[in-house]
PDB file of C-alpha atoms in Angstrom:
ATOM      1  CA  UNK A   1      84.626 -46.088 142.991  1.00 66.00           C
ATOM      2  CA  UNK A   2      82.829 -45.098 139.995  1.00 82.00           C
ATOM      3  CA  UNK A   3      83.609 -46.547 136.425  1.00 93.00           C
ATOM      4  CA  UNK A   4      84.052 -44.844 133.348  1.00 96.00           C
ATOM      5  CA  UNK A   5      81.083 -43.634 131.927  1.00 96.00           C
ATOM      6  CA  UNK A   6      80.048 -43.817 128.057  1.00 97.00           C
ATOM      7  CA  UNK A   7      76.880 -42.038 126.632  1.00 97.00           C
ATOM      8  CA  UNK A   8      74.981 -42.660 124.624  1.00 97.00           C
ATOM      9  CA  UNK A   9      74.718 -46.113 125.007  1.00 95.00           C
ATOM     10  CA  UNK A  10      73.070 -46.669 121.360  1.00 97.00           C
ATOM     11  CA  UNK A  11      73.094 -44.909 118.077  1.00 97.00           C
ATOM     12  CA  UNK A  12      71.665 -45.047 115.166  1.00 98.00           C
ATOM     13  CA  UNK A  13      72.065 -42.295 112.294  1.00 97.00           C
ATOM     14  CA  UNK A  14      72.194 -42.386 108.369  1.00 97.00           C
ATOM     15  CA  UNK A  15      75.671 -42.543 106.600  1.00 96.00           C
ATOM     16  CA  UNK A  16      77.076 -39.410 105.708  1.00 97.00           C
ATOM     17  CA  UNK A  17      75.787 -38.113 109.305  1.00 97.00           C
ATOM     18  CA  UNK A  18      77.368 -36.872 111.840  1.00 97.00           C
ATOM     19  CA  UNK A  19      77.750 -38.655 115.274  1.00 98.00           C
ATOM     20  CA  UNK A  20      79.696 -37.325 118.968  1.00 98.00           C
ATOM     21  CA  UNK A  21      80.434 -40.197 121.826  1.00 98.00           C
ATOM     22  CA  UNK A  22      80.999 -39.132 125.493  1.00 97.00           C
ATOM     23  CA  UNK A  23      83.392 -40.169 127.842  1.00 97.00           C
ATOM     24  CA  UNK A  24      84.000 -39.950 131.379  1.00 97.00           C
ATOM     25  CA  UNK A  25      87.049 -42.102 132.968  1.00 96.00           C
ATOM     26  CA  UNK A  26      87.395 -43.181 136.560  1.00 96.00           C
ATOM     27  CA  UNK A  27      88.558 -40.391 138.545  1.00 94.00           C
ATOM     28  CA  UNK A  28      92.453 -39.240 138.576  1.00 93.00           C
ATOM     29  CA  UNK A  29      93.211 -41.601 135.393  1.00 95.00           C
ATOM     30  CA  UNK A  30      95.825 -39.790 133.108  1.00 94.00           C
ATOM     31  CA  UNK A  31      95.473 -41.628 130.465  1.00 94.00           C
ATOM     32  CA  UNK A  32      91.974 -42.177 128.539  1.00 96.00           C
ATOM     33  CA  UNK A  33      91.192 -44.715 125.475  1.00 96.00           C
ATOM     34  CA  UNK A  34      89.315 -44.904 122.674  1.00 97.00           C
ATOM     35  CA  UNK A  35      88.699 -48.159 121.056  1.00 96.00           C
ATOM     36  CA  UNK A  36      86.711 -49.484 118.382  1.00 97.00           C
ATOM     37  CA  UNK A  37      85.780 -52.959 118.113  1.00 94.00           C
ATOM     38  CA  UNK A  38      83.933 -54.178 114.936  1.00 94.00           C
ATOM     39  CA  UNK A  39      81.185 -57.380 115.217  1.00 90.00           C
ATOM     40  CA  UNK A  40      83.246 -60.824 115.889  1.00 87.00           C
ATOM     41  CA  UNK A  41      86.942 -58.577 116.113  1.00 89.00           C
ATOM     42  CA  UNK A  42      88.895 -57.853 119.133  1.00 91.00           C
ATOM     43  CA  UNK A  43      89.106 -53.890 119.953  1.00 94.00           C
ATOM     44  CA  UNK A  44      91.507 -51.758 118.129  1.00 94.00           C
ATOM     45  CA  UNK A  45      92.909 -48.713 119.092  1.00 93.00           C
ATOM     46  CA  UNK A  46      91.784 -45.366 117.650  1.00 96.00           C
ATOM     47  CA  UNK A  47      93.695 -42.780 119.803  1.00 95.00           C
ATOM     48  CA  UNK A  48      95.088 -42.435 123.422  1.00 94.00           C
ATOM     49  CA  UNK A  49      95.639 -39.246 125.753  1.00 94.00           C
ATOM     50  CA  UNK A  50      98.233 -38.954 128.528  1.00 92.00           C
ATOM     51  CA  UNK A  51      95.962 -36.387 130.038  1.00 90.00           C
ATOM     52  CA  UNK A  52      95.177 -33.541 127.308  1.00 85.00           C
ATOM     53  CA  UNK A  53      97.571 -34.531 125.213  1.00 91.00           C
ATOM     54  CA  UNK A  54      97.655 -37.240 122.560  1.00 92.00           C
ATOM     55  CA  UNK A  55      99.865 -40.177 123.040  1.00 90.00           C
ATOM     56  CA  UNK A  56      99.078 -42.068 119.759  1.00 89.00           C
ATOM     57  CA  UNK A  57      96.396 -41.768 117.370  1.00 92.00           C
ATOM     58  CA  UNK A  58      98.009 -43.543 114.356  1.00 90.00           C
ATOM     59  CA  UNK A  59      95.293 -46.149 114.012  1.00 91.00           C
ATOM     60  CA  UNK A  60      92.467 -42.827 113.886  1.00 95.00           C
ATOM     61  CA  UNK A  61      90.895 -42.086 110.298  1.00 94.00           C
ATOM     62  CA  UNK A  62      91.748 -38.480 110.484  1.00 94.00           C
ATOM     63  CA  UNK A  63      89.858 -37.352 107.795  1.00 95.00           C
ATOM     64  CA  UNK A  64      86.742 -38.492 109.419  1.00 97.00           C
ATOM     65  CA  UNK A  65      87.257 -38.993 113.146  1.00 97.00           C
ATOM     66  CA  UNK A  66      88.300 -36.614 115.641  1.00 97.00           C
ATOM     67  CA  UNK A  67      88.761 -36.525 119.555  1.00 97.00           C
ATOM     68  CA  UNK A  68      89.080 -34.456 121.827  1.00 96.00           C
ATOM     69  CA  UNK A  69      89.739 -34.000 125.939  1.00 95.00           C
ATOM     70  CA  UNK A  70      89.746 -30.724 126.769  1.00 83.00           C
ATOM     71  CA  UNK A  71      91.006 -30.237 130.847  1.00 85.00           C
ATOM     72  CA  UNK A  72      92.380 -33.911 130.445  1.00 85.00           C
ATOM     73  CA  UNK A  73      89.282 -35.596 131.620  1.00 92.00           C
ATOM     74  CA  UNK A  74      86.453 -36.181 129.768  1.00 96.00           C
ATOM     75  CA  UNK A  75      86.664 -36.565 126.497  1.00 97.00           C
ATOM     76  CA  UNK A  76      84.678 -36.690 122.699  1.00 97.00           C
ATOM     77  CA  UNK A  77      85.227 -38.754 120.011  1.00 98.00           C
ATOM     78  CA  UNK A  78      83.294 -37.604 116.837  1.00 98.00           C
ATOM     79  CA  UNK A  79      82.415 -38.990 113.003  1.00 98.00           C
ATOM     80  CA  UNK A  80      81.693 -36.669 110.315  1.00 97.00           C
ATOM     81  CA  UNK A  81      80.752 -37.969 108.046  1.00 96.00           C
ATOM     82  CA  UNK A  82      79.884 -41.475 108.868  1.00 97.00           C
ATOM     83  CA  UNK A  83      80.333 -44.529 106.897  1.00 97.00           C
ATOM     84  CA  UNK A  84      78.817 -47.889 106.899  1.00 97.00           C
ATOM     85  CA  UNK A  85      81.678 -49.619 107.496  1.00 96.00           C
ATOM     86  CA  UNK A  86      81.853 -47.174 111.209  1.00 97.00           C
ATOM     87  CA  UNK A  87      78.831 -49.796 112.556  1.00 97.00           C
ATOM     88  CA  UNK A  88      80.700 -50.959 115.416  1.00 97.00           C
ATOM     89  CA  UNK A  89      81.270 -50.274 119.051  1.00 95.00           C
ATOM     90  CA  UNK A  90      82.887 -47.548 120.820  1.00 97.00           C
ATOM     91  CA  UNK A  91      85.221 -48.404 124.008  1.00 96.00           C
ATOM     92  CA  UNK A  92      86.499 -45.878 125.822  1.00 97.00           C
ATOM     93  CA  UNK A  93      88.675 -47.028 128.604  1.00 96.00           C
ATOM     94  CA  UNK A  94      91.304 -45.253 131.012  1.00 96.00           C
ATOM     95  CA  UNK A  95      93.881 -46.169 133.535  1.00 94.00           C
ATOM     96  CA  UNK A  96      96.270 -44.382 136.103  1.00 93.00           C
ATOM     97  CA  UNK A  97      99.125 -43.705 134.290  1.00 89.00           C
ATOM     98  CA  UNK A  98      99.259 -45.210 130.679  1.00 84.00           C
ATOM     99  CA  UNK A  99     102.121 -47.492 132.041  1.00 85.00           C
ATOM    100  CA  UNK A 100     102.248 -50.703 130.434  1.00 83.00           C
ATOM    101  CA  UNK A 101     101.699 -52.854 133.326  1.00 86.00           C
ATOM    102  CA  UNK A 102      98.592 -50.880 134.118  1.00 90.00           C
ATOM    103  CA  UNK A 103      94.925 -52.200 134.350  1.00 92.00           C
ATOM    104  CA  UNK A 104      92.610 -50.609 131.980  1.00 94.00           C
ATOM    105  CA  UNK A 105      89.458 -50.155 132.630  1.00 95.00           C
ATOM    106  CA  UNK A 106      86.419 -50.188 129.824  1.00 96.00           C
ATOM    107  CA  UNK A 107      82.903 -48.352 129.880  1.00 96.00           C
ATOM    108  CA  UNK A 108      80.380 -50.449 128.737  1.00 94.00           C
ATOM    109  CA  UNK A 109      80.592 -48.983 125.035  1.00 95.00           C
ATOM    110  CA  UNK A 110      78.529 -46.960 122.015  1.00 96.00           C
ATOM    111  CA  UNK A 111      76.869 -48.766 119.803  1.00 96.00           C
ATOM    112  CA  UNK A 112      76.418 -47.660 116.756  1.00 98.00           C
ATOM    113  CA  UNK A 113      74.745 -48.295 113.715  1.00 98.00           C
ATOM    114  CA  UNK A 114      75.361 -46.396 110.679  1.00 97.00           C
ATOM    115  CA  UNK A 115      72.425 -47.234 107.727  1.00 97.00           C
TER     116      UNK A 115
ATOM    117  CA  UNK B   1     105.705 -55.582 117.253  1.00 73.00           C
ATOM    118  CA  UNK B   2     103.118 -57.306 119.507  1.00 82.00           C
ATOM    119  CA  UNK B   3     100.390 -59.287 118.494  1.00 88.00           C
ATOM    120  CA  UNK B   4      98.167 -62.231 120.108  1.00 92.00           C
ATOM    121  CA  UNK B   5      96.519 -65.063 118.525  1.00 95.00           C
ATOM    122  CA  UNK B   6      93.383 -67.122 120.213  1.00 96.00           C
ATOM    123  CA  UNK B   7      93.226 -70.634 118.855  1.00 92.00           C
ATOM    124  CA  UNK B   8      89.287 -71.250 118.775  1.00 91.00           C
ATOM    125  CA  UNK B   9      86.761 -68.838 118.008  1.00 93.00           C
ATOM    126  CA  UNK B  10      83.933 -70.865 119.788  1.00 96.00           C
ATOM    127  CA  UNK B  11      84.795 -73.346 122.729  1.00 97.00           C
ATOM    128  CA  UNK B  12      81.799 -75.175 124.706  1.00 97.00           C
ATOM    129  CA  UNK B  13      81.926 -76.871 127.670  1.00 97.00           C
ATOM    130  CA  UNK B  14      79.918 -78.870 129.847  1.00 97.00           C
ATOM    131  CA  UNK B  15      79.099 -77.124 133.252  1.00 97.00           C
ATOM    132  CA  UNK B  16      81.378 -78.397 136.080  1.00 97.00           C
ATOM    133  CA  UNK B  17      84.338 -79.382 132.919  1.00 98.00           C
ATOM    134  CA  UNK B  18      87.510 -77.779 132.530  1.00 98.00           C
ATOM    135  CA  UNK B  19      87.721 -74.657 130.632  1.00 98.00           C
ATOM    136  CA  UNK B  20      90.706 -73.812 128.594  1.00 98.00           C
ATOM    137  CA  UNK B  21      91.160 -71.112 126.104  1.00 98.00           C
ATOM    138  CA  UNK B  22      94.194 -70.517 124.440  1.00 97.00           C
ATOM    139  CA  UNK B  23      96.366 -67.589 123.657  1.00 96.00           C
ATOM    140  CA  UNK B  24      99.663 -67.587 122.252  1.00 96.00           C
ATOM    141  CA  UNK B  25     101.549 -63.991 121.635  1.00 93.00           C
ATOM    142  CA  UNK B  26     104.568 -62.634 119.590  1.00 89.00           C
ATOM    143  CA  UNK B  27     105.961 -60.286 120.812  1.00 79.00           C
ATOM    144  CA  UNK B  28     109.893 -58.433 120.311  1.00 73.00           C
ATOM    145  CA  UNK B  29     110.023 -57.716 123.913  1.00 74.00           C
ATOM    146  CA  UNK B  30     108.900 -59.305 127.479  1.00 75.00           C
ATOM    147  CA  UNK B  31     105.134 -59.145 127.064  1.00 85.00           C
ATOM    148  CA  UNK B  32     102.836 -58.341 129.829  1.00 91.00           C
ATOM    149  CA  UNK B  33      99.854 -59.960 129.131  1.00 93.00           C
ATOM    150  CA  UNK B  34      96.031 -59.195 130.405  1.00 95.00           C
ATOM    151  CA  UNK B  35      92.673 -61.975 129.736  1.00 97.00           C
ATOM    152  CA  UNK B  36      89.551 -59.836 130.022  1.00 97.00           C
ATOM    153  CA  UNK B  37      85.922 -60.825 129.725  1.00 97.00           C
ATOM    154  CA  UNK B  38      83.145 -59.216 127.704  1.00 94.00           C
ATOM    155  CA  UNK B  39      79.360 -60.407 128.853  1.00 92.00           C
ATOM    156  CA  UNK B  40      76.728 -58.900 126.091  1.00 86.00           C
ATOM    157  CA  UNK B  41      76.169 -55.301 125.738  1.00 81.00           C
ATOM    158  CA  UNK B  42      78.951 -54.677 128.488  1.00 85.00           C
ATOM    159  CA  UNK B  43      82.328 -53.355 128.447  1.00 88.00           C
ATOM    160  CA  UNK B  44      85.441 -55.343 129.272  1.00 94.00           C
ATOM    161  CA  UNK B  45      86.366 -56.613 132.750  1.00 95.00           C
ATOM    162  CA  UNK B  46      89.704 -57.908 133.560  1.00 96.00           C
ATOM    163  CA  UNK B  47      90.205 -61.339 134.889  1.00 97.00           C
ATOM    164  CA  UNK B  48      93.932 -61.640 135.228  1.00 96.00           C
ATOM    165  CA  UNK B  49      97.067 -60.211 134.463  1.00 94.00           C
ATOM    166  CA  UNK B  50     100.836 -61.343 134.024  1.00 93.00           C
ATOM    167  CA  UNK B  51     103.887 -58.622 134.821  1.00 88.00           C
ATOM    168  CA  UNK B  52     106.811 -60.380 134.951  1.00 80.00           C
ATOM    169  CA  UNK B  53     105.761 -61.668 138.677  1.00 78.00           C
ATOM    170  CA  UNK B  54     104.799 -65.150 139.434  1.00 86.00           C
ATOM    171  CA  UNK B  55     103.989 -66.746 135.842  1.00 90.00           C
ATOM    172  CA  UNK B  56     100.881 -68.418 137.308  1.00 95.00           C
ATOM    173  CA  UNK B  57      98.452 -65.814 137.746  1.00 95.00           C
ATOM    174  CA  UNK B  58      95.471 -66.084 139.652  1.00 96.00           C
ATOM    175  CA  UNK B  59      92.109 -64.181 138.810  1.00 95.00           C
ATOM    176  CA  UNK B  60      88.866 -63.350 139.625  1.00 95.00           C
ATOM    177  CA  UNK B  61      86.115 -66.081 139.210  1.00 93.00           C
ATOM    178  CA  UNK B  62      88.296 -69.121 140.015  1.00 96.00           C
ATOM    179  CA  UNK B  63      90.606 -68.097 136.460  1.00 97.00           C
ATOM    180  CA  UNK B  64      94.404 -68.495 136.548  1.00 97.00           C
ATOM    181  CA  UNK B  65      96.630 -68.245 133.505  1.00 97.00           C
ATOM    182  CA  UNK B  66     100.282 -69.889 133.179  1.00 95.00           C
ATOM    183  CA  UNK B  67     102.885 -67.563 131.408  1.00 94.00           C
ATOM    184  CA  UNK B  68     105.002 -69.766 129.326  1.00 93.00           C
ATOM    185  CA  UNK B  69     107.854 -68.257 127.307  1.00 90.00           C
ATOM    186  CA  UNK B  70     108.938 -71.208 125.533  1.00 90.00           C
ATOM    187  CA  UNK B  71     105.885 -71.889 124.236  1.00 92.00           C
ATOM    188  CA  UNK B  72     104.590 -67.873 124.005  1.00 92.00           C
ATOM    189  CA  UNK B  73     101.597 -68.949 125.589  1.00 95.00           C
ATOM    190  CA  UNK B  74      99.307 -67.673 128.244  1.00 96.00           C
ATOM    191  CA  UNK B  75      96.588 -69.784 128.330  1.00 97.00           C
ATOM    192  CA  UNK B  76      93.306 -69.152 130.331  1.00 98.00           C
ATOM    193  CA  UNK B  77      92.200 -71.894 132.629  1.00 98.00           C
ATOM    194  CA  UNK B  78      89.178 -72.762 134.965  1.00 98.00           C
ATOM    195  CA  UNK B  79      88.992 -76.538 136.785  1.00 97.00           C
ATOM    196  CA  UNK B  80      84.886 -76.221 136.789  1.00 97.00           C
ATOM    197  CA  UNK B  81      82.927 -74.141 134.412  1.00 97.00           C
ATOM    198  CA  UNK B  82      79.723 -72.139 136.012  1.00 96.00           C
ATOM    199  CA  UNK B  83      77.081 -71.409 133.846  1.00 96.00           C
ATOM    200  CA  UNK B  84      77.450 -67.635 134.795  1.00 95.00           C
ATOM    201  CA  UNK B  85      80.770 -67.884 133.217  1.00 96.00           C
ATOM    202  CA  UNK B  86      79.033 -67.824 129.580  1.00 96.00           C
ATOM    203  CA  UNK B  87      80.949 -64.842 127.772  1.00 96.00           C
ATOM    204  CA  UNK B  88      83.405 -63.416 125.282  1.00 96.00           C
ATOM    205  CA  UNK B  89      86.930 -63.654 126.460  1.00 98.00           C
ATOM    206  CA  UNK B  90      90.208 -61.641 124.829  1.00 97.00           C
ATOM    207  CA  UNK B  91      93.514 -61.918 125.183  1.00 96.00           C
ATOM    208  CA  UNK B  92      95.816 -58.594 125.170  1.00 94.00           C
ATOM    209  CA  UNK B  93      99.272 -58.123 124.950  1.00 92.00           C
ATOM    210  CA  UNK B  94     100.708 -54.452 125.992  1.00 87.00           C
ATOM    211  CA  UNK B  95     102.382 -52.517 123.479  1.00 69.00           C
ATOM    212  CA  UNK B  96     105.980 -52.138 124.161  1.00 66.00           C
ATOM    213  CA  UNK B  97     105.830 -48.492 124.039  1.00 66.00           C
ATOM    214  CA  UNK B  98     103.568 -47.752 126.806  1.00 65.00           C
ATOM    215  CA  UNK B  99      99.983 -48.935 127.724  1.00 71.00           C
ATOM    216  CA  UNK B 100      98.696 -50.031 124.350  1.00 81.00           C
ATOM    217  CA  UNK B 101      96.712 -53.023 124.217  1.00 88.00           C
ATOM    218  CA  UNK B 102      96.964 -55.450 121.129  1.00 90.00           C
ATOM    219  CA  UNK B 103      93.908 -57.836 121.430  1.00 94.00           C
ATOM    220  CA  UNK B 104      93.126 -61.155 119.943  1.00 95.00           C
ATOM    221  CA  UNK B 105      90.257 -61.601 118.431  1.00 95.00           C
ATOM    222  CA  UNK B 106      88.232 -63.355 121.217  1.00 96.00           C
ATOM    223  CA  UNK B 107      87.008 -66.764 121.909  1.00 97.00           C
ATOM    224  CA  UNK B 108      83.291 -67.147 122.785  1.00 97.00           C
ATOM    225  CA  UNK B 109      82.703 -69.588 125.408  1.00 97.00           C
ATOM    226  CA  UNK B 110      79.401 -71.453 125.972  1.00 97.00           C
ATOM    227  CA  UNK B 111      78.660 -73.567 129.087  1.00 97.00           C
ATOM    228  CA  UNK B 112      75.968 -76.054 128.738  1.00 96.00           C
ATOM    229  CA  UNK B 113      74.059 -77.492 131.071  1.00 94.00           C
TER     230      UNK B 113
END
């Protein structure tokens, strides 16, 4: 069984840029993750989808982050503009049904640096 | 709320000694509790995972955890440490709400030879 899928694997843009991050989650998942997890921190929540809808995105900085999963499978997570305090990396994660016994399972992340 | 806290940011152990890495939780409800393990530049796998079954759980890679609700611990645990075994571990506590994950803040663990 495939994993889930991140790209790009590394970034590395200017603040005040713009930046998108791709995900792809294992196959059938409802419910997708995105994460960020800063240098020496555990990962922290930025939003989660029960298929194309959004579950909880309390922890997201709306006014500069945005996702996205159109057809409740892949999905986009996007900065704009980007800050230096947004080095970090990106986890996206999914699992079957967003239950909280379930397993979730991580890509292997976006980093990125913001100079 | 829920929230986990991992006593020791750094932990080293001699290959073939006993690896423990702690993790105590708060949390308003029964917690379910997950350890996973981060090796560099890859995502997280999960060892093991308590859900209200058996509160000694066994994992992958000779891991177990013991749930213990007086103490609100669920501490990781491996008789012999490997060198391979080298690696960031977290412990995560799931939000009472659904599938959120709270996670600790990690414990690096280095084997030496």
């Amino acid at each position: 069984e495939a994993g889930v899928a991140q790209s790009p694997r590394y970034k590395i843009i200017e603040k005040r840029q713009s930046v998108a991050f791709w995900c792809n989650p294992i196959s059938g998942h409802a419910t997708l993750y995105w994460y960020q997890q800063i240098l020496g921190q555990g990962p922290k929540l930025l939003i989660q989808f029960q298929n194309n809808g959004v579950v909880d995105d309390s922890q997201l900085p709306k006014d500069r982050f945005s996702a996205e999963r159109l057809k409740g499978v892949d999905s986009t997570l996007k900065i704009q503009p980007a800050k230096l305090e947004d080095s970090a990396v990106y986890l996206c994660a999914s699992s079957e049904q967003g239950f909280s016994t379930d397993t979730q399972y991580f890509g292997p992340g976006t980093r990125l640096t913001v100079l | 709320a829920q929230s986990v806290t991992q006593l020791g940011s750094h932990v080293s152990v001699s290959e073939g000694a006993l690896v423990l890495l702690r993790c105590n939780y708060s949390s308003s409800v029964p917690p379910y509790l997950f350890w996973y393990v981060q090796y560099p530049n890859q995502g997280l796998q999960l060892l093991l995972k308590y859900t209200s079954a058996a509160t000694l759980v066994k994992g992958i890679n000779g891991f177990e955890a013991e749930f213990k609700k007086s103490e609100t611990s669920f501490h990781l645990t491996k008789p012999s440490a490997h060198m391979s075994d080298a690696a960031e571990y977290f412990c995560a506590v799931s939000g009472d709400t659904g599938n959120q994950f709270y996670f600790g803040t990690g414990t690096s663990l280095t084997v030496i030879p």
